[in-house]
Tab-separated table of C-alpha atoms and ligand atoms in Angstrom:
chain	number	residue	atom	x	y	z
P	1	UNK	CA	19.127	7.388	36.542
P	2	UNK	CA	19.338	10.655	35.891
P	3	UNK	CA	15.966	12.966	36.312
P	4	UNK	CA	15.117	13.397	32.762
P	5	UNK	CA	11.626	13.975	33.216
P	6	UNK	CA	10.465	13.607	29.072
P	7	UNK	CA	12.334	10.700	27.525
P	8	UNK	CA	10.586	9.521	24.758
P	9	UNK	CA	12.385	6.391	24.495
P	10	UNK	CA	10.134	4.965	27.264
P	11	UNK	CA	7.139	4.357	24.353
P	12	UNK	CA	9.578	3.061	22.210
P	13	UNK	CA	11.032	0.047	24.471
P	14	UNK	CA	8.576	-2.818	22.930
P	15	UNK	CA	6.918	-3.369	19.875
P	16	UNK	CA	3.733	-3.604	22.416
P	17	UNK	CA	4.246	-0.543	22.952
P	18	UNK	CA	5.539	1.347	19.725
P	19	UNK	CA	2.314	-0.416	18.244
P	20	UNK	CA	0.016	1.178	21.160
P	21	UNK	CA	1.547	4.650	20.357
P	22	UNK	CA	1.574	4.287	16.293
P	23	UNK	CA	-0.177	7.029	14.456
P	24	UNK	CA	-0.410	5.949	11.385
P	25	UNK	CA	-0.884	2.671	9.998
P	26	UNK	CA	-0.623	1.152	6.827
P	27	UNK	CA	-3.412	-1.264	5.772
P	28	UNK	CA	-4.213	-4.085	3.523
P	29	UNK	CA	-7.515	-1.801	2.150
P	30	UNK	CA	-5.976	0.900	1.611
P	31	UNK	CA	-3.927	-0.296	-1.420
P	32	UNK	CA	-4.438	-0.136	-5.305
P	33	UNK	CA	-2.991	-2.601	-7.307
P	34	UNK	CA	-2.243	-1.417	-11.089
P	35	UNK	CA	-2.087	-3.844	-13.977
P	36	UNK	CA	-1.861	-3.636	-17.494
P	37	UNK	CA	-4.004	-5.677	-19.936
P	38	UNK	CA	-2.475	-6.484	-23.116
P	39	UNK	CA	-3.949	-8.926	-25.996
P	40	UNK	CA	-3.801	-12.154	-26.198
P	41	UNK	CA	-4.137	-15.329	-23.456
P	42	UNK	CA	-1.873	-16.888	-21.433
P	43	UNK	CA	0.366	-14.046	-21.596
P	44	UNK	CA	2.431	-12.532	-19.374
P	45	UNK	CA	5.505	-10.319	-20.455
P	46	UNK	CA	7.599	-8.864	-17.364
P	47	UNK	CA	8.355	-5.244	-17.452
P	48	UNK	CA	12.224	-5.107	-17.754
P	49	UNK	CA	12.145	-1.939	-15.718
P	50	UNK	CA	9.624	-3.520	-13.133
P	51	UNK	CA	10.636	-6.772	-12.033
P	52	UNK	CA	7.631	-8.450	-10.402
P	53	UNK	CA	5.207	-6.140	-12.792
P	54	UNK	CA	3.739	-7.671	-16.403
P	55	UNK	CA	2.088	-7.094	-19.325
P	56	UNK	CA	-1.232	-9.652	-18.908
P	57	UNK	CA	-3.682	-10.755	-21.205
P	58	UNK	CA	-7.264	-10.726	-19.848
P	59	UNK	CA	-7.549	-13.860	-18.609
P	60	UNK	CA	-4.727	-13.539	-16.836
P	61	UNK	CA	-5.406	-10.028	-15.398
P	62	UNK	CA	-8.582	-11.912	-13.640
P	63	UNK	CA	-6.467	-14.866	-12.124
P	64	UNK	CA	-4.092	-12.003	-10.962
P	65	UNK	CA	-6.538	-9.449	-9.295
P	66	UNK	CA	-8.455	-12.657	-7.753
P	67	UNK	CA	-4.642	-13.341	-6.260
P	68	UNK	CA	-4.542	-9.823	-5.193
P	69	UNK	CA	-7.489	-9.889	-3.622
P	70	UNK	CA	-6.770	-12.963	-2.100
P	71	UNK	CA	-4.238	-11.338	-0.433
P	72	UNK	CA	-6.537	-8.210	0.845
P	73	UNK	CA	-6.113	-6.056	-1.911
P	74	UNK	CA	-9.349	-4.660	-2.218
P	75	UNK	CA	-9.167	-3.142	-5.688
P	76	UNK	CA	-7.305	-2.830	-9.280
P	77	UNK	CA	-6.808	0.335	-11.913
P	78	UNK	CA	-6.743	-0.922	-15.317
P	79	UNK	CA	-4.403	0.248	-17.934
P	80	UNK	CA	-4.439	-1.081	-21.368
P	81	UNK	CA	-2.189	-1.596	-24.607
P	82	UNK	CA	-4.592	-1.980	-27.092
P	83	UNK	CA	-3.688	-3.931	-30.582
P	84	UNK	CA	-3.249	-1.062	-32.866
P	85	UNK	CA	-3.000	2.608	-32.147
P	86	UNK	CA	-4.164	5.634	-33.765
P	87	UNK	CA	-4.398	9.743	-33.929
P	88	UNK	CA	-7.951	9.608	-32.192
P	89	UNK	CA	-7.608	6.400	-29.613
P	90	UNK	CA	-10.256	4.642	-30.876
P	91	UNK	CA	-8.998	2.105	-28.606
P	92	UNK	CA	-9.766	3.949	-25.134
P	93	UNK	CA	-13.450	3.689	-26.260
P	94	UNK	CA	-14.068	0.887	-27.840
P	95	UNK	CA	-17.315	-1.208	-27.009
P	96	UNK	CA	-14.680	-4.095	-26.825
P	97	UNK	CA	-11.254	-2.684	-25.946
P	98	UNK	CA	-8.232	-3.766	-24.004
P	99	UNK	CA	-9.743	-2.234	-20.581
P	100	UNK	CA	-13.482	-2.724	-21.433
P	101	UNK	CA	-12.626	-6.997	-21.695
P	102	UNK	CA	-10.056	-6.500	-18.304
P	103	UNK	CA	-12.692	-4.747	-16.663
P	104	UNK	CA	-15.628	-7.251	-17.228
P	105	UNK	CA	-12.981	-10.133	-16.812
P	106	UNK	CA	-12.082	-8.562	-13.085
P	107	UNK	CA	-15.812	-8.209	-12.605
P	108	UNK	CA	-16.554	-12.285	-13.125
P	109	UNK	CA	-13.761	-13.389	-11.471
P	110	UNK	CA	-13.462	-11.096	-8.438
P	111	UNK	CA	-17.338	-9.464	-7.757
P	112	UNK	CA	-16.029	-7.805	-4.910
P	113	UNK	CA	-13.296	-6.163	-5.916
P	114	UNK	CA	-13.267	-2.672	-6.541
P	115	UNK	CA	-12.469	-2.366	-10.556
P	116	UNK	CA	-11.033	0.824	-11.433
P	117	UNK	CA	-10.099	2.575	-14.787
P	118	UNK	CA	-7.608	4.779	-15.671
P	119	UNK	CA	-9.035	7.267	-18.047
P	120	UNK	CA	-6.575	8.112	-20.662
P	121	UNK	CA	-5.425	8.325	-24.152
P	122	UNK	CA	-2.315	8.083	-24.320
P	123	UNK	CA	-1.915	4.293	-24.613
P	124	UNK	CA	-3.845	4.703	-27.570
P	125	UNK	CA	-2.717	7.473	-29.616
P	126	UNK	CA	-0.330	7.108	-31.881
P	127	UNK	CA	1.596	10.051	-30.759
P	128	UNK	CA	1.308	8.810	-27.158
P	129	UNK	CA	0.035	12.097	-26.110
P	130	UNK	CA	-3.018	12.182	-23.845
P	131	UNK	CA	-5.108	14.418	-26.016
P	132	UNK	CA	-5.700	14.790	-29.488
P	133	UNK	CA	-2.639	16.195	-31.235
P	134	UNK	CA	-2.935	18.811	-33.995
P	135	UNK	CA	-0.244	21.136	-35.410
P	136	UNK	CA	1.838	19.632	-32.235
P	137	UNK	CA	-0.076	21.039	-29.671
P	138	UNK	CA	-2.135	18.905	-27.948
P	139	UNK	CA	-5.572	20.205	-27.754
P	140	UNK	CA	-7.555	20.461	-24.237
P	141	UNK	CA	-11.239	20.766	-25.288
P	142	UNK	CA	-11.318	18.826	-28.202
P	143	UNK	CA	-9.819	16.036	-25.948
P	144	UNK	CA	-12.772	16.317	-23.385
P	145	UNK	CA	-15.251	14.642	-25.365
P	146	UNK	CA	-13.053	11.471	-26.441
P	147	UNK	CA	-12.204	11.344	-22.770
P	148	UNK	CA	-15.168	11.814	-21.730
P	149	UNK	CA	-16.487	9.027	-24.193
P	150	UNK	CA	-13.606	6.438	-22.404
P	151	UNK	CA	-15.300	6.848	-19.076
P	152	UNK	CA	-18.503	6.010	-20.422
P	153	UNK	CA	-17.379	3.086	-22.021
P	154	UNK	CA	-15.452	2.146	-18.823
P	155	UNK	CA	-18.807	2.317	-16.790
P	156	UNK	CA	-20.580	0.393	-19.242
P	157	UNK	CA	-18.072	-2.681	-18.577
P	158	UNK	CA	-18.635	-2.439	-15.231
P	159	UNK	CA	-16.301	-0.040	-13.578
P	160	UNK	CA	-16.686	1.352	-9.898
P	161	UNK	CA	-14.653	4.258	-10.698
P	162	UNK	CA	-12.914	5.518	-13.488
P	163	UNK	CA	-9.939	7.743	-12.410
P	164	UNK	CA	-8.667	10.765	-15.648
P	165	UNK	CA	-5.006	11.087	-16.071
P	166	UNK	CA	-4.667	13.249	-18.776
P	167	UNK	CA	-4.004	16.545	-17.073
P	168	UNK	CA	-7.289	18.339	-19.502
P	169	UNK	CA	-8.794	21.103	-18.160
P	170	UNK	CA	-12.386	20.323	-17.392
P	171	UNK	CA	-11.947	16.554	-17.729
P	172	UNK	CA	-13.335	15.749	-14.512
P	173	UNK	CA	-16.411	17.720	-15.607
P	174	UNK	CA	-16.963	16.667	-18.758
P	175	UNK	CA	-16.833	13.232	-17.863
P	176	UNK	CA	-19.077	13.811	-14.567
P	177	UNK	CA	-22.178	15.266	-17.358
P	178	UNK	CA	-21.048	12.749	-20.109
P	179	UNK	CA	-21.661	9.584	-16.778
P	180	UNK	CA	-24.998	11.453	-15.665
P	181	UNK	CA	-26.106	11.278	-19.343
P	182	UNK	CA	-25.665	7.846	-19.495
P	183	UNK	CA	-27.305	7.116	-16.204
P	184	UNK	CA	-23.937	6.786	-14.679
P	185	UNK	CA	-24.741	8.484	-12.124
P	186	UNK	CA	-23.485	6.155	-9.415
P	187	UNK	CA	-19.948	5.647	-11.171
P	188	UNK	CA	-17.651	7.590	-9.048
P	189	UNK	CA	-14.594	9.318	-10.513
P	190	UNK	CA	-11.304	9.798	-8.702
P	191	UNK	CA	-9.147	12.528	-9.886
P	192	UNK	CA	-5.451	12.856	-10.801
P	193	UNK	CA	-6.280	16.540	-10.160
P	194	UNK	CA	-2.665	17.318	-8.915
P	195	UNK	CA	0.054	15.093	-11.532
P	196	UNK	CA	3.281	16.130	-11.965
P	197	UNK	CA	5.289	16.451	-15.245
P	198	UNK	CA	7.174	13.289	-13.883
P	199	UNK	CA	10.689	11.664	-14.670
P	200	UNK	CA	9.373	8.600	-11.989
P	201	UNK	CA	7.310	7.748	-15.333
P	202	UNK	CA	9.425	6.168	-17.189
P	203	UNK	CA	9.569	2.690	-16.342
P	204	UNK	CA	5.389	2.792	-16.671
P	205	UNK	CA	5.949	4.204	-20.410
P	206	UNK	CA	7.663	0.800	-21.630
P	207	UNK	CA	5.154	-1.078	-19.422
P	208	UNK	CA	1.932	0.649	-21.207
P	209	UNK	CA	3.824	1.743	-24.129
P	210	UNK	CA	2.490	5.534	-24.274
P	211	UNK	CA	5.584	7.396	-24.432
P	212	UNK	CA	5.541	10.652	-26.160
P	213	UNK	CA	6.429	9.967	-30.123
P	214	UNK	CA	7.307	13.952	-29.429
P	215	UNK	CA	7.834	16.397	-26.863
P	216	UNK	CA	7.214	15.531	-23.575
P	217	UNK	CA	3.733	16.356	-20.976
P	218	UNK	CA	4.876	19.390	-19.843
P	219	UNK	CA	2.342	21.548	-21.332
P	220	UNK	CA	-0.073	19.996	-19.843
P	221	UNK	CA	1.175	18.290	-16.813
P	222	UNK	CA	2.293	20.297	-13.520
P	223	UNK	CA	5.582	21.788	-12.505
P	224	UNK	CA	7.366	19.982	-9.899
P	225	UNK	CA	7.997	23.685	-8.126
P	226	UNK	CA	4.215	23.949	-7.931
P	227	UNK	CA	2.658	23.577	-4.903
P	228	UNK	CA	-0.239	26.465	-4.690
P	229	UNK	CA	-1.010	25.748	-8.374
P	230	UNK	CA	-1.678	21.910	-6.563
P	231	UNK	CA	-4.747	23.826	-4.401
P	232	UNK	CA	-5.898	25.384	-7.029
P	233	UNK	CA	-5.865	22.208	-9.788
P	234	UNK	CA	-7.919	20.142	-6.699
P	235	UNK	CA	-10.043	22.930	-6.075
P	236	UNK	CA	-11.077	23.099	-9.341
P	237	UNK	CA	-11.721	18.991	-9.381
P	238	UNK	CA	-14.068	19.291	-6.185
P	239	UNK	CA	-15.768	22.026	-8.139
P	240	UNK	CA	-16.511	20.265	-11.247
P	241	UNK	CA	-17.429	17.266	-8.984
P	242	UNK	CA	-14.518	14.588	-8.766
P	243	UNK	CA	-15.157	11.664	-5.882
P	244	UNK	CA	-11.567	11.465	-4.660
P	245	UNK	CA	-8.480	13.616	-5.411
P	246	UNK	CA	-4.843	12.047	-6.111
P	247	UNK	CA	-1.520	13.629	-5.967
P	248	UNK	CA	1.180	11.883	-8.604
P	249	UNK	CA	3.988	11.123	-7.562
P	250	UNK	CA	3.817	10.220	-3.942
P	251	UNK	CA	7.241	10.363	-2.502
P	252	UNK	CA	8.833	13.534	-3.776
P	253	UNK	CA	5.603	15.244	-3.116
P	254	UNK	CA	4.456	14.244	0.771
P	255	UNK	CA	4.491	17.913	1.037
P	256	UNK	CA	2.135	18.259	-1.350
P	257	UNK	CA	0.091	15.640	-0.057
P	258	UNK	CA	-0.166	16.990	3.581
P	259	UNK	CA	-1.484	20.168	1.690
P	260	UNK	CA	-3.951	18.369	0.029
P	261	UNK	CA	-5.137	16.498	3.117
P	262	UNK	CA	-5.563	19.424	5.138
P	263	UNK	CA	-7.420	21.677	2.780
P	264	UNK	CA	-9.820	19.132	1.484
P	265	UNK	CA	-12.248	16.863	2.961
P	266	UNK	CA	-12.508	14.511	-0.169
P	267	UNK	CA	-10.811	10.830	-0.210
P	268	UNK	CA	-7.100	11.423	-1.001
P	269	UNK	CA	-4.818	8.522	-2.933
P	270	UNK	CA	-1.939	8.690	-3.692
P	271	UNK	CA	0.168	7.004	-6.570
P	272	UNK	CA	3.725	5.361	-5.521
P	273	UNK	CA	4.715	5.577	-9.664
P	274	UNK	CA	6.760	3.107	-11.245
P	275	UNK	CA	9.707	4.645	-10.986
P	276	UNK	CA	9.682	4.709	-7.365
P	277	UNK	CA	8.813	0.847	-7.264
P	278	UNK	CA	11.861	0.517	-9.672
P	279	UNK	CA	14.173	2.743	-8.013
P	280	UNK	CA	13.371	0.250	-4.508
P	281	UNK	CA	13.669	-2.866	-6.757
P	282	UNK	CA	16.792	-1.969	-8.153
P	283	UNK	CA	18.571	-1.338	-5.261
P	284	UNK	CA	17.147	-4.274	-3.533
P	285	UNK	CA	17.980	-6.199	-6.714
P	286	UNK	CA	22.042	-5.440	-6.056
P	287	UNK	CA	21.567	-6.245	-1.581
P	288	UNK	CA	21.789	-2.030	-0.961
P	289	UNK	CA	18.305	-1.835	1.134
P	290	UNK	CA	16.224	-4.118	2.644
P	291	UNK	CA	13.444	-3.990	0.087
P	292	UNK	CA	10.836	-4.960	2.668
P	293	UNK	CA	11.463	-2.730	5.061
P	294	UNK	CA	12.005	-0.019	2.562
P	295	UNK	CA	8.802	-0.727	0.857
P	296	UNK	CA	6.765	-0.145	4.211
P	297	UNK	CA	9.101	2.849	5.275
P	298	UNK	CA	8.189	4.402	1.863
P	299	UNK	CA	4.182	3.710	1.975
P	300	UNK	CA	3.925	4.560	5.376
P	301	UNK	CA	5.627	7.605	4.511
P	302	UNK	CA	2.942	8.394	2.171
P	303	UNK	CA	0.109	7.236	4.659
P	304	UNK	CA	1.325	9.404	7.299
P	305	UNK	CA	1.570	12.396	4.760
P	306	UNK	CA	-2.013	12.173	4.620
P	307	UNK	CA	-2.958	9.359	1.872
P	308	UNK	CA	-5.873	7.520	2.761
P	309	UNK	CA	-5.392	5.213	-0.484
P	310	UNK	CA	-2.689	4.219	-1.888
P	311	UNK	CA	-1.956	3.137	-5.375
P	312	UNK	CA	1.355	1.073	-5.577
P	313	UNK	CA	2.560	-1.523	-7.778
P	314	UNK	CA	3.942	-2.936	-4.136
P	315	UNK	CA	-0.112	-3.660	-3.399
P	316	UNK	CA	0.281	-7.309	-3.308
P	317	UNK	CA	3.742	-7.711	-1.681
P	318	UNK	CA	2.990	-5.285	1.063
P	319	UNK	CA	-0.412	-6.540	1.673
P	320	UNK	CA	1.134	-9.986	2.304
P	321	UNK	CA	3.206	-8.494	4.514
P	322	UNK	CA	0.959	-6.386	6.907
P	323	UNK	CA	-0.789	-9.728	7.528
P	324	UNK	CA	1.818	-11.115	9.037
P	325	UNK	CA	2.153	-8.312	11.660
U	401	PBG	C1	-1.490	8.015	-18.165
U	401	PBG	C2	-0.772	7.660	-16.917
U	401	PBG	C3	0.599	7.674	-16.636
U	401	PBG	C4	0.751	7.121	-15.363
U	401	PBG	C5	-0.525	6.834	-14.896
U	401	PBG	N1	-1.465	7.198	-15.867
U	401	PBG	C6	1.758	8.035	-17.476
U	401	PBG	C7	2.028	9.412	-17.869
U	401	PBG	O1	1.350	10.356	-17.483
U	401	PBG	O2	2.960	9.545	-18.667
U	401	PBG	C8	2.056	6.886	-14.668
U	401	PBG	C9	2.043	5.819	-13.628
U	401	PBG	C10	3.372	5.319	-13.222
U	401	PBG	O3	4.438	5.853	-13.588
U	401	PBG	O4	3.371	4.332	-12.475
U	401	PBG	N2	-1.470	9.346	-18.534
């Protein structure tokens, strides 16, 4: 042999070794499995855009977070199509809503599992905007309060954390003061503080149903050029007192991520979007990828970017995987 004094390839000769010298590694508790509870029972509609991903009615949403966290999953986030829709989502806060029932279903079936609850409106609007809509503009502050009002009623069911997607300014605020009032004070809220005006999307908009009747969320969600504008949207959630921050999308925005991790000392998740989990399925779907491979390439990606939870309609499949390792 030649004297090569560095050669890397000497920690890479075993999987003994590559898994002595691995710096990041994906595990079972750091994934978030999303589901969406419709009405209903015994249902369970597949997602045409999401194969493996449905449309559950609550008692089915219990048997499938218990099988989730069967399979080390250690939590859920909660999304909801509620039976009717209308211009103020009376839906997102209703005593007895979609969520609410998923939440206190999860909570019976699976004590230990960590119940999240996206904070939202736009599954319930029926503009499918995430605030309230008036001359069609959707308005920030008079959205706070009926946000704000969702998180409460989330908490009441029983939820660990509720997590606001709606891009508002001053959500996370408003909700942290509207939880505290309520002696919520223990409910912990993670933050989309850094979402992207997304096209990955679009495959979660048939599977909630919340697409824009008009328009589309750029006023209010980010640029995809952005990335100082991400500091200052997370700054401003640590200042107004958010738990956790999350960057949305994951993949196209590792960059953004890394950013994130490094400037911040908060918990950082990180949401693989459904049109990432379709773009893998679909491909794996016609034999061009090795989908399990790919799906572990991808969310270790995002893990070594800097993600210390991951969100990822994958949860369950990849969490069934890493125990086999
Ligand atoms: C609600 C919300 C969306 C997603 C999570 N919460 C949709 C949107 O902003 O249009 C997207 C998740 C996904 O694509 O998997 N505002």
């Amino acid at each position: 042999m030649s004297s090569l004094v560095q050669r890397p390839r000497r920690l890479r000769r075993t999987e003994a070794v590559r898994s002595l010298v691995r710096e990041a590694r994906l595990a079972r508790e750091d994934l978030i499995l999303p589901l969406f509870a419709c009405p209903g029972e015994g249902v369970r509609r597949e997602v045409s855009s999401m194969p493996g991903v449905f449309n559950l009615s609550v008692d089915e949403i219990a048997r499938e977070a218990a099988n989730a966290f069967e399979a080390g999953v250690p939590g859920v986030i909660l999304f909801g199509l509620p039976e009717s829709k209308d211009e103020t989502a009376t839906g997102a806060y209703a005593e007895r809503g979609i969520v609410q029932e998923a939440i206190r279903a999860v909570r019976r079936a699976v004590p230990d599992m960590v119940v999240i609850a996206d904070t939202c409106l736009c599954e319930y609007t029926s503009h499918g905007h995430c605030g309230v809509v008036r001359g069609g503009e959707v308005l920030n502050d008079e959205s706070l309060e009926l946000i704000a009002r969702t998180a409460v009623s989330q908490a009441e069911a029983g939820a660990d954390i509720v997590a606001p997607s709606a891009m508002m300014d001053g959500q996370v605020g408003a909700i942290r003061e509207a939880l505290d009032e309520a002696d919520f004070g223990n409910v912990a809220i993670m933050s989309y503080a850094v979402k992207y005006a997304s096209a990955f999307y679009g495959p979660f908009r048939e599977a909630a149903d919340s697409a824009p009747a008009f328009g589309d969320r750029r006023a209010y969600q980010m640029d995809a050029a952005n990335a100082r504008e991400a500091v200052r949207e997370a700054e401003l959630d640590v200042m107004e007192g958010a738990d956790f921050l999350m960057v949305k999308p994951a993949g196209p925005y590792l960059d953004i991520l890394r950013t994130i991790r490094d400037r911040f000392d908060l918990p950082l998740a990180a949401y693989h979007v459904s049109g990432e989990y379709a773009m893998l399925k679909a491909a794996a779907q016609r034999g061009w990828i090795d989908e399990k491979r790919a799906m572990l390439e991808t969310l270790t990606g995002i893990k070594r970017a800097g993600a210390d939870v991951i969100l990822t309609y994958y949860a369950v499949e990849a969490a069934r995987e890493l125990a086999r390792r």
